[in-house]
mmCIF file of the C-alpha atoms, coordinates in Angstrom:
data_MODEL
# 
_entry.id   MODEL 
# 
loop_
_atom_site.group_PDB 
_atom_site.id 
_atom_site.type_symbol 
_atom_site.label_atom_id 
_atom_site.label_alt_id 
_atom_site.label_comp_id 
_atom_site.label_asym_id 
_atom_site.label_entity_id 
_atom_site.label_seq_id 
_atom_site.pdbx_PDB_ins_code 
_atom_site.Cartn_x 
_atom_site.Cartn_y 
_atom_site.Cartn_z 
_atom_site.occupancy 
_atom_site.B_iso_or_equiv 
_atom_site.pdbx_formal_charge 
_atom_site.auth_seq_id 
_atom_site.auth_comp_id 
_atom_site.auth_asym_id 
_atom_site.auth_atom_id 
_atom_site.pdbx_PDB_model_num 
ATOM 1   C CA . VAL A 1 1   ? -179.691 168.507 110.171 1.00 0.00 ? 1   VAL A CA 1 
ATOM 2   C CA . ILE A 1 2   ? -176.458 170.462 109.597 1.00 0.00 ? 2   ILE A CA 1 
ATOM 3   C CA . GLY A 1 3   ? -176.434 171.548 113.239 1.00 0.00 ? 3   GLY A CA 1 
ATOM 4   C CA . ALA A 1 4   ? -176.770 167.945 114.425 1.00 0.00 ? 4   ALA A CA 1 
ATOM 5   C CA . THR A 1 5   ? -174.048 166.812 112.002 1.00 0.00 ? 5   THR A CA 1 
ATOM 6   C CA . ASN A 1 6   ? -171.658 169.503 113.189 1.00 0.00 ? 6   ASN A CA 1 
ATOM 7   C CA . GLN A 1 7   ? -172.106 168.311 116.771 1.00 0.00 ? 7   GLN A CA 1 
ATOM 8   C CA . VAL A 1 8   ? -170.911 164.760 116.025 1.00 0.00 ? 8   VAL A CA 1 
ATOM 9   C CA . VAL A 1 9   ? -168.567 165.152 113.038 1.00 0.00 ? 9   VAL A CA 1 
ATOM 10  C CA . ARG A 1 10  ? -165.429 164.827 115.180 1.00 0.00 ? 10  ARG A CA 1 
ATOM 11  C CA . PHE A 1 11  ? -166.550 161.614 116.913 1.00 0.00 ? 11  PHE A CA 1 
ATOM 12  C CA . THR A 1 12  ? -166.024 158.017 115.810 1.00 0.00 ? 12  THR A CA 1 
ATOM 13  C CA . VAL A 1 13  ? -167.354 154.684 116.971 1.00 0.00 ? 13  VAL A CA 1 
ATOM 14  C CA . GLN A 1 14  ? -164.409 152.475 117.849 1.00 0.00 ? 14  GLN A CA 1 
ATOM 15  C CA . TYR A 1 15  ? -163.834 148.797 118.477 1.00 0.00 ? 15  TYR A CA 1 
ATOM 16  C CA . ASP A 1 16  ? -160.523 147.634 119.966 1.00 0.00 ? 16  ASP A CA 1 
ATOM 17  C CA . GLY A 1 17  ? -159.037 151.078 119.317 1.00 0.00 ? 17  GLY A CA 1 
ATOM 18  C CA . ASN A 1 18  ? -159.942 151.170 115.613 1.00 0.00 ? 18  ASN A CA 1 
ATOM 19  C CA . VAL A 1 19  ? -162.717 152.986 113.809 1.00 0.00 ? 19  VAL A CA 1 
ATOM 20  C CA . ALA A 1 20  ? -165.625 150.538 113.607 1.00 0.00 ? 20  ALA A CA 1 
ATOM 21  C CA . ASN A 1 21  ? -167.555 149.636 110.494 1.00 0.00 ? 21  ASN A CA 1 
ATOM 22  C CA . THR A 1 22  ? -171.020 150.533 111.784 1.00 0.00 ? 22  THR A CA 1 
ATOM 23  C CA . ALA A 1 23  ? -173.009 148.922 109.008 1.00 0.00 ? 23  ALA A CA 1 
ATOM 24  C CA . TYR A 1 24  ? -176.757 148.633 109.183 1.00 0.00 ? 24  TYR A CA 1 
ATOM 25  C CA . GLY A 1 25  ? -179.449 147.461 106.836 1.00 0.00 ? 25  GLY A CA 1 
ATOM 26  C CA . SER A 1 26  ? -183.172 147.601 106.349 1.00 0.00 ? 26  SER A CA 1 
ATOM 27  C CA . CYS A 1 27  ? -184.144 144.094 107.440 1.00 0.00 ? 27  CYS A CA 1 
ATOM 28  C CA . ALA A 1 28  ? -182.121 140.932 107.712 1.00 0.00 ? 28  ALA A CA 1 
ATOM 29  C CA . GLY A 1 29  ? -184.201 137.819 108.051 1.00 0.00 ? 29  GLY A CA 1 
ATOM 30  C CA . ALA A 1 30  ? -183.965 135.698 111.184 1.00 0.00 ? 30  ALA A CA 1 
ATOM 31  C CA . TYR A 1 31  ? -180.193 136.380 111.453 1.00 0.00 ? 31  TYR A CA 1 
ATOM 32  C CA . THR A 1 32  ? -178.044 139.228 110.263 1.00 0.00 ? 32  THR A CA 1 
ATOM 33  C CA . ASN A 1 33  ? -175.344 138.565 107.669 1.00 0.00 ? 33  ASN A CA 1 
ATOM 34  C CA . SER A 1 34  ? -171.578 138.670 108.178 1.00 0.00 ? 34  SER A CA 1 
ATOM 35  C CA . ALA A 1 35  ? -169.342 141.278 106.594 1.00 0.00 ? 35  ALA A CA 1 
ATOM 36  C CA . ALA A 1 36  ? -167.176 138.387 105.369 1.00 0.00 ? 36  ALA A CA 1 
ATOM 37  C CA . ASN A 1 37  ? -170.042 136.967 103.269 1.00 0.00 ? 37  ASN A CA 1 
ATOM 38  C CA . MET A 1 38  ? -170.322 140.317 101.525 1.00 0.00 ? 38  MET A CA 1 
ATOM 39  C CA . GLY A 1 39  ? -166.567 140.494 100.924 1.00 0.00 ? 39  GLY A CA 1 
ATOM 40  C CA . TRP A 1 40  ? -166.122 143.462 103.282 1.00 0.00 ? 40  TRP A CA 1 
ATOM 41  C CA . GLY A 1 41  ? -163.524 141.801 105.508 1.00 0.00 ? 41  GLY A CA 1 
ATOM 42  C CA . ASN A 1 42  ? -163.583 139.853 108.754 1.00 0.00 ? 42  ASN A CA 1 
ATOM 43  C CA . TYR A 1 43  ? -164.973 141.915 111.597 1.00 0.00 ? 43  TYR A CA 1 
ATOM 44  C CA . SER A 1 44  ? -165.570 140.048 114.837 1.00 0.00 ? 44  SER A CA 1 
ATOM 45  C CA . TYR A 1 45  ? -168.575 142.275 115.538 1.00 0.00 ? 45  TYR A CA 1 
ATOM 46  C CA . LEU A 1 46  ? -170.202 141.982 112.078 1.00 0.00 ? 46  LEU A CA 1 
ATOM 47  C CA . VAL A 1 47  ? -171.203 138.342 112.264 1.00 0.00 ? 47  VAL A CA 1 
ATOM 48  C CA . PRO A 1 48  ? -174.620 136.688 112.154 1.00 0.00 ? 48  PRO A CA 1 
ATOM 49  C CA . VAL A 1 49  ? -176.717 137.394 115.232 1.00 0.00 ? 49  VAL A CA 1 
ATOM 50  C CA . GLU A 1 50  ? -180.342 136.616 115.849 1.00 0.00 ? 50  GLU A CA 1 
ATOM 51  C CA . SER A 1 51  ? -182.775 139.290 114.723 1.00 0.00 ? 51  SER A CA 1 
ATOM 52  C CA . LYS A 1 52  ? -185.888 137.775 116.235 1.00 0.00 ? 52  LYS A CA 1 
ATOM 53  C CA . TYR A 1 53  ? -188.135 140.820 115.791 1.00 0.00 ? 53  TYR A CA 1 
ATOM 54  C CA . ASP A 1 54  ? -187.121 141.550 112.208 1.00 0.00 ? 54  ASP A CA 1 
ATOM 55  C CA . SER A 1 55  ? -190.002 139.782 110.508 1.00 0.00 ? 55  SER A CA 1 
ATOM 56  C CA . LEU A 1 56  ? -192.531 141.197 112.979 1.00 0.00 ? 56  LEU A CA 1 
ATOM 57  C CA . PHE A 1 57  ? -191.704 144.834 112.224 1.00 0.00 ? 57  PHE A CA 1 
ATOM 58  C CA . ALA A 1 58  ? -190.587 144.718 108.574 1.00 0.00 ? 58  ALA A CA 1 
ATOM 59  C CA . PRO A 1 59  ? -193.132 144.948 105.770 1.00 0.00 ? 59  PRO A CA 1 
ATOM 60  C CA . GLN A 1 60  ? -194.585 141.469 105.261 1.00 0.00 ? 60  GLN A CA 1 
ATOM 61  C CA . GLU A 1 61  ? -193.764 141.672 101.534 1.00 0.00 ? 61  GLU A CA 1 
ATOM 62  C CA . TYR A 1 62  ? -190.150 140.900 102.532 1.00 0.00 ? 62  TYR A CA 1 
ATOM 63  C CA . TYR A 1 63  ? -191.062 137.545 104.117 1.00 0.00 ? 63  TYR A CA 1 
ATOM 64  C CA . PRO A 1 64  ? -190.573 136.089 101.602 1.00 0.00 ? 64  PRO A CA 1 
ATOM 65  C CA . LYS A 1 65  ? -189.764 138.517 98.807  1.00 0.00 ? 65  LYS A CA 1 
ATOM 66  C CA . VAL A 1 66  ? -190.050 136.715 95.481  1.00 0.00 ? 66  VAL A CA 1 
ATOM 67  C CA . SER A 1 67  ? -188.552 138.279 92.383  1.00 0.00 ? 67  SER A CA 1 
ATOM 68  C CA . THR A 1 68  ? -188.258 137.091 88.803  1.00 0.00 ? 68  THR A CA 1 
ATOM 69  C CA . VAL A 1 69  ? -185.494 138.305 86.498  1.00 0.00 ? 69  VAL A CA 1 
ATOM 70  C CA . ASP A 1 70  ? -185.837 138.154 82.707  1.00 0.00 ? 70  ASP A CA 1 
ATOM 71  C CA . THR A 1 71  ? -183.175 137.116 80.188  1.00 0.00 ? 71  THR A CA 1 
ATOM 72  C CA . LYS A 1 72  ? -182.181 140.635 79.169  1.00 0.00 ? 72  LYS A CA 1 
ATOM 73  C CA . GLN A 1 73  ? -181.517 141.795 82.745  1.00 0.00 ? 73  GLN A CA 1 
ATOM 74  C CA . MET A 1 74  ? -179.852 138.526 83.776  1.00 0.00 ? 74  MET A CA 1 
ATOM 75  C CA . ARG A 1 75  ? -177.498 138.700 80.776  1.00 0.00 ? 75  ARG A CA 1 
ATOM 76  C CA . ILE A 1 76  ? -176.425 142.177 81.919  1.00 0.00 ? 76  ILE A CA 1 
ATOM 77  C CA . ASN A 1 77  ? -175.974 140.854 85.479  1.00 0.00 ? 77  ASN A CA 1 
ATOM 78  C CA . ILE A 1 78  ? -173.944 137.842 84.358  1.00 0.00 ? 78  ILE A CA 1 
ATOM 79  C CA . ILE A 1 79  ? -171.611 139.941 82.214  1.00 0.00 ? 79  ILE A CA 1 
ATOM 80  C CA . LYS A 1 80  ? -170.983 142.249 85.205  1.00 0.00 ? 80  LYS A CA 1 
ATOM 81  C CA . MET A 1 81  ? -170.181 139.214 87.363  1.00 0.00 ? 81  MET A CA 1 
ATOM 82  C CA . VAL A 1 82  ? -167.874 137.226 85.077  1.00 0.00 ? 82  VAL A CA 1 
ATOM 83  C CA . GLY A 1 83  ? -167.056 139.422 82.075  1.00 0.00 ? 83  GLY A CA 1 
ATOM 84  C CA . GLN A 1 84  ? -168.012 139.259 78.412  1.00 0.00 ? 84  GLN A CA 1 
ATOM 85  C CA . ASP A 1 85  ? -165.529 136.540 77.385  1.00 0.00 ? 85  ASP A CA 1 
ATOM 86  C CA . VAL A 1 86  ? -166.698 134.056 80.015  1.00 0.00 ? 86  VAL A CA 1 
ATOM 87  C CA . TYR A 1 87  ? -170.343 134.899 79.350  1.00 0.00 ? 87  TYR A CA 1 
ATOM 88  C CA . ASN A 1 88  ? -169.851 134.290 75.602  1.00 0.00 ? 88  ASN A CA 1 
ATOM 89  C CA . ARG A 1 89  ? -168.934 130.642 76.304  1.00 0.00 ? 89  ARG A CA 1 
ATOM 90  C CA . TYR A 1 90  ? -172.309 130.143 78.055  1.00 0.00 ? 90  TYR A CA 1 
ATOM 91  C CA . ALA A 1 91  ? -174.500 132.611 76.160  1.00 0.00 ? 91  ALA A CA 1 
ATOM 92  C CA . SER A 1 92  ? -176.659 130.001 74.438  1.00 0.00 ? 92  SER A CA 1 
ATOM 93  C CA . ASN A 1 93  ? -177.089 127.771 77.517  1.00 0.00 ? 93  ASN A CA 1 
ATOM 94  C CA . MET A 1 94  ? -179.065 129.860 80.004  1.00 0.00 ? 94  MET A CA 1 
ATOM 95  C CA . SER A 1 95  ? -179.559 126.942 82.386  1.00 0.00 ? 95  SER A CA 1 
ATOM 96  C CA . GLN A 1 96  ? -175.793 127.044 83.027  1.00 0.00 ? 96  GLN A CA 1 
ATOM 97  C CA . TRP A 1 97  ? -175.568 130.757 83.761  1.00 0.00 ? 97  TRP A CA 1 
ATOM 98  C CA . ILE A 1 98  ? -176.126 130.098 87.480  1.00 0.00 ? 98  ILE A CA 1 
ATOM 99  C CA . THR A 1 99  ? -175.596 126.523 88.590  1.00 0.00 ? 99  THR A CA 1 
ATOM 100 C CA . ARG A 1 100 ? -175.163 126.856 92.347  1.00 0.00 ? 100 ARG A CA 1 
ATOM 101 C CA . VAL A 1 101 ? -175.770 129.366 95.128  1.00 0.00 ? 101 VAL A CA 1 
ATOM 102 C CA . ASP A 1 102 ? -174.261 128.479 98.508  1.00 0.00 ? 102 ASP A CA 1 
ATOM 103 C CA . LYS A 1 103 ? -175.489 129.771 101.864 1.00 0.00 ? 103 LYS A CA 1 
ATOM 104 C CA . ASP A 1 104 ? -174.157 129.811 105.404 1.00 0.00 ? 104 ASP A CA 1 
ATOM 105 C CA . GLY A 1 105 ? -175.976 128.113 108.280 1.00 0.00 ? 105 GLY A CA 1 
ATOM 106 C CA . TYR A 1 106 ? -178.225 131.161 108.649 1.00 0.00 ? 106 TYR A CA 1 
ATOM 107 C CA . GLY A 1 107 ? -179.339 131.249 105.010 1.00 0.00 ? 107 GLY A CA 1 
ATOM 108 C CA . ASN A 1 108 ? -177.126 134.129 103.865 1.00 0.00 ? 108 ASN A CA 1 
ATOM 109 C CA . ILE A 1 109 ? -175.479 133.874 100.439 1.00 0.00 ? 109 ILE A CA 1 
ATOM 110 C CA . THR A 1 110 ? -171.776 132.952 100.681 1.00 0.00 ? 110 THR A CA 1 
ATOM 111 C CA . SER A 1 111 ? -170.915 132.218 97.036  1.00 0.00 ? 111 SER A CA 1 
ATOM 112 C CA . ALA A 1 112 ? -172.382 131.344 93.662  1.00 0.00 ? 112 ALA A CA 1 
ATOM 113 C CA . VAL A 1 113 ? -171.191 129.528 90.557  1.00 0.00 ? 113 VAL A CA 1 
ATOM 114 C CA . VAL A 1 114 ? -171.876 131.741 87.561  1.00 0.00 ? 114 VAL A CA 1 
ATOM 115 C CA . CYS A 1 115 ? -170.861 130.511 84.097  1.00 0.00 ? 115 CYS A CA 1 
ATOM 116 C CA . GLY A 1 116 ? -168.492 128.061 85.787  1.00 0.00 ? 116 GLY A CA 1 
ATOM 117 C CA . VAL A 1 117 ? -166.827 130.745 87.921  1.00 0.00 ? 117 VAL A CA 1 
ATOM 118 C CA . THR A 1 118 ? -167.220 130.819 91.712  1.00 0.00 ? 118 THR A CA 1 
ATOM 119 C CA . ILE A 1 119 ? -167.886 134.342 92.900  1.00 0.00 ? 119 ILE A CA 1 
ATOM 120 C CA . SER A 1 120 ? -168.382 135.734 96.404  1.00 0.00 ? 120 SER A CA 1 
ATOM 121 C CA . GLY A 1 121 ? -171.799 136.058 97.967  1.00 0.00 ? 121 GLY A CA 1 
ATOM 122 C CA . GLY A 1 122 ? -171.398 139.817 98.118  1.00 0.00 ? 122 GLY A CA 1 
ATOM 123 C CA . LYS A 1 123 ? -170.523 140.113 94.445  1.00 0.00 ? 123 LYS A CA 1 
ATOM 124 C CA . PHE A 1 124 ? -173.438 137.871 93.491  1.00 0.00 ? 124 PHE A CA 1 
ATOM 125 C CA . TYR A 1 125 ? -175.852 139.860 95.640  1.00 0.00 ? 125 TYR A CA 1 
ATOM 126 C CA . ASP A 1 126 ? -174.548 143.258 94.481  1.00 0.00 ? 126 ASP A CA 1 
ATOM 127 C CA . LEU A 1 127 ? -174.418 142.471 90.768  1.00 0.00 ? 127 LEU A CA 1 
ATOM 128 C CA . CYS A 1 128 ? -177.543 140.351 90.425  1.00 0.00 ? 128 CYS A CA 1 
ATOM 129 C CA . TYR A 1 129 ? -179.655 143.491 90.156  1.00 0.00 ? 129 TYR A CA 1 
ATOM 130 C CA . MET A 1 130 ? -183.364 142.800 90.592  1.00 0.00 ? 130 MET A CA 1 
ATOM 131 C CA . GLY A 1 131 ? -182.446 139.270 91.652  1.00 0.00 ? 131 GLY A CA 1 
ATOM 132 C CA . PRO A 1 132 ? -182.194 138.559 95.338  1.00 0.00 ? 132 PRO A CA 1 
ATOM 133 C CA . TYR A 1 133 ? -183.737 141.483 97.195  1.00 0.00 ? 133 TYR A CA 1 
ATOM 134 C CA . GLY A 1 134 ? -182.213 140.212 100.396 1.00 0.00 ? 134 GLY A CA 1 
ATOM 135 C CA . ALA A 1 135 ? -178.980 138.348 101.063 1.00 0.00 ? 135 ALA A CA 1 
ATOM 136 C CA . ASN A 1 136 ? -180.912 135.759 103.093 1.00 0.00 ? 136 ASN A CA 1 
ATOM 137 C CA . LEU A 1 137 ? -181.857 133.243 100.404 1.00 0.00 ? 137 LEU A CA 1 
ATOM 138 C CA . ASN A 1 138 ? -184.733 130.777 100.627 1.00 0.00 ? 138 ASN A CA 1 
ATOM 139 C CA . SER A 1 139 ? -184.458 129.463 97.086  1.00 0.00 ? 139 SER A CA 1 
ATOM 140 C CA . TRP A 1 140 ? -183.548 130.252 93.510  1.00 0.00 ? 140 TRP A CA 1 
ATOM 141 C CA . GLN A 1 141 ? -184.269 128.536 90.236  1.00 0.00 ? 141 GLN A CA 1 
ATOM 142 C CA . TYR A 1 142 ? -183.927 128.822 86.513  1.00 0.00 ? 142 TYR A CA 1 
ATOM 143 C CA . ASN A 1 143 ? -187.465 128.533 85.173  1.00 0.00 ? 143 ASN A CA 1 
ATOM 144 C CA . GLY A 1 144 ? -186.526 127.136 81.769  1.00 0.00 ? 144 GLY A CA 1 
ATOM 145 C CA . ASN A 1 145 ? -188.178 130.001 79.912  1.00 0.00 ? 145 ASN A CA 1 
ATOM 146 C CA . GLY A 1 146 ? -185.389 132.561 80.126  1.00 0.00 ? 146 GLY A CA 1 
ATOM 147 C CA . THR A 1 147 ? -186.304 133.735 83.637  1.00 0.00 ? 147 THR A CA 1 
ATOM 148 C CA . TRP A 1 148 ? -184.889 133.139 87.113  1.00 0.00 ? 148 TRP A CA 1 
ATOM 149 C CA . THR A 1 149 ? -186.839 133.340 90.348  1.00 0.00 ? 149 THR A CA 1 
ATOM 150 C CA . PHE A 1 150 ? -185.309 134.227 93.727  1.00 0.00 ? 150 PHE A CA 1 
ATOM 151 C CA . SER A 1 151 ? -187.045 133.971 97.091  1.00 0.00 ? 151 SER A CA 1 
ATOM 152 C CA . THR A 1 152 ? -185.370 135.827 99.955  1.00 0.00 ? 152 THR A CA 1 
ATOM 153 C CA . ASN A 1 153 ? -186.107 137.043 103.450 1.00 0.00 ? 153 ASN A CA 1 
ATOM 154 C CA . GLY A 1 154 ? -185.413 140.628 104.374 1.00 0.00 ? 154 GLY A CA 1 
ATOM 155 C CA . PHE A 1 155 ? -184.221 143.426 102.161 1.00 0.00 ? 155 PHE A CA 1 
ATOM 156 C CA . GLY A 1 156 ? -180.641 144.460 101.531 1.00 0.00 ? 156 GLY A CA 1 
ATOM 157 C CA . HIS A 1 157 ? -177.217 143.074 102.445 1.00 0.00 ? 157 HIS A CA 1 
ATOM 158 C CA . SER A 1 158 ? -178.311 142.308 106.040 1.00 0.00 ? 158 SER A CA 1 
ATOM 159 C CA . VAL A 1 159 ? -174.907 143.173 107.554 1.00 0.00 ? 159 VAL A CA 1 
ATOM 160 C CA . GLY A 1 160 ? -174.886 144.848 110.942 1.00 0.00 ? 160 GLY A CA 1 
ATOM 161 C CA . MET A 1 161 ? -177.886 146.209 112.749 1.00 0.00 ? 161 MET A CA 1 
ATOM 162 C CA . SER A 1 162 ? -181.262 145.534 111.191 1.00 0.00 ? 162 SER A CA 1 
ATOM 163 C CA . GLN A 1 163 ? -183.350 148.689 111.364 1.00 0.00 ? 163 GLN A CA 1 
ATOM 164 C CA . TYR A 1 164 ? -186.616 146.779 111.619 1.00 0.00 ? 164 TYR A CA 1 
ATOM 165 C CA . GLY A 1 165 ? -185.112 144.300 114.077 1.00 0.00 ? 165 GLY A CA 1 
ATOM 166 C CA . ALA A 1 166 ? -183.869 147.170 116.234 1.00 0.00 ? 166 ALA A CA 1 
ATOM 167 C CA . ALA A 1 167 ? -187.333 148.746 116.149 1.00 0.00 ? 167 ALA A CA 1 
ATOM 168 C CA . GLY A 1 168 ? -188.658 145.487 117.582 1.00 0.00 ? 168 GLY A CA 1 
ATOM 169 C CA . TYR A 1 169 ? -186.203 145.538 120.449 1.00 0.00 ? 169 TYR A CA 1 
# 
């Protein structure tokens, strides 16, 4: 591995004369996600593109991947997203902890309203540990019993090349 690394360490992938962000993920859903949705910046080459073989080559458990988050973990997540002071105002009203999750036309999370604060899709995805396994969201709900359920397609942030989608090509 070190020998292979030494052979390429001085090379970069470039786009329009600049070093390119060559992001990749495990599997994306039907379309990859944009870097902008994750809060990584606007890259004209990191936008949603069809990943038609993704679901054929990825483990079927990711289509859909359903996860349920309990109160203890969600409280930790919420505090990371909006801070202790904001959380304290909503602590006793769990149904208001997450009131909206917005998606782009491809199903990727663009923003969420958490304790009355709109946060980016990337921040929601990153800090909602054990919540959405993939950034491509089918549905989410508060179950009324101190748990939240997320249904997603894919696994990971979905930005850039999908490894399973590429395997299909």
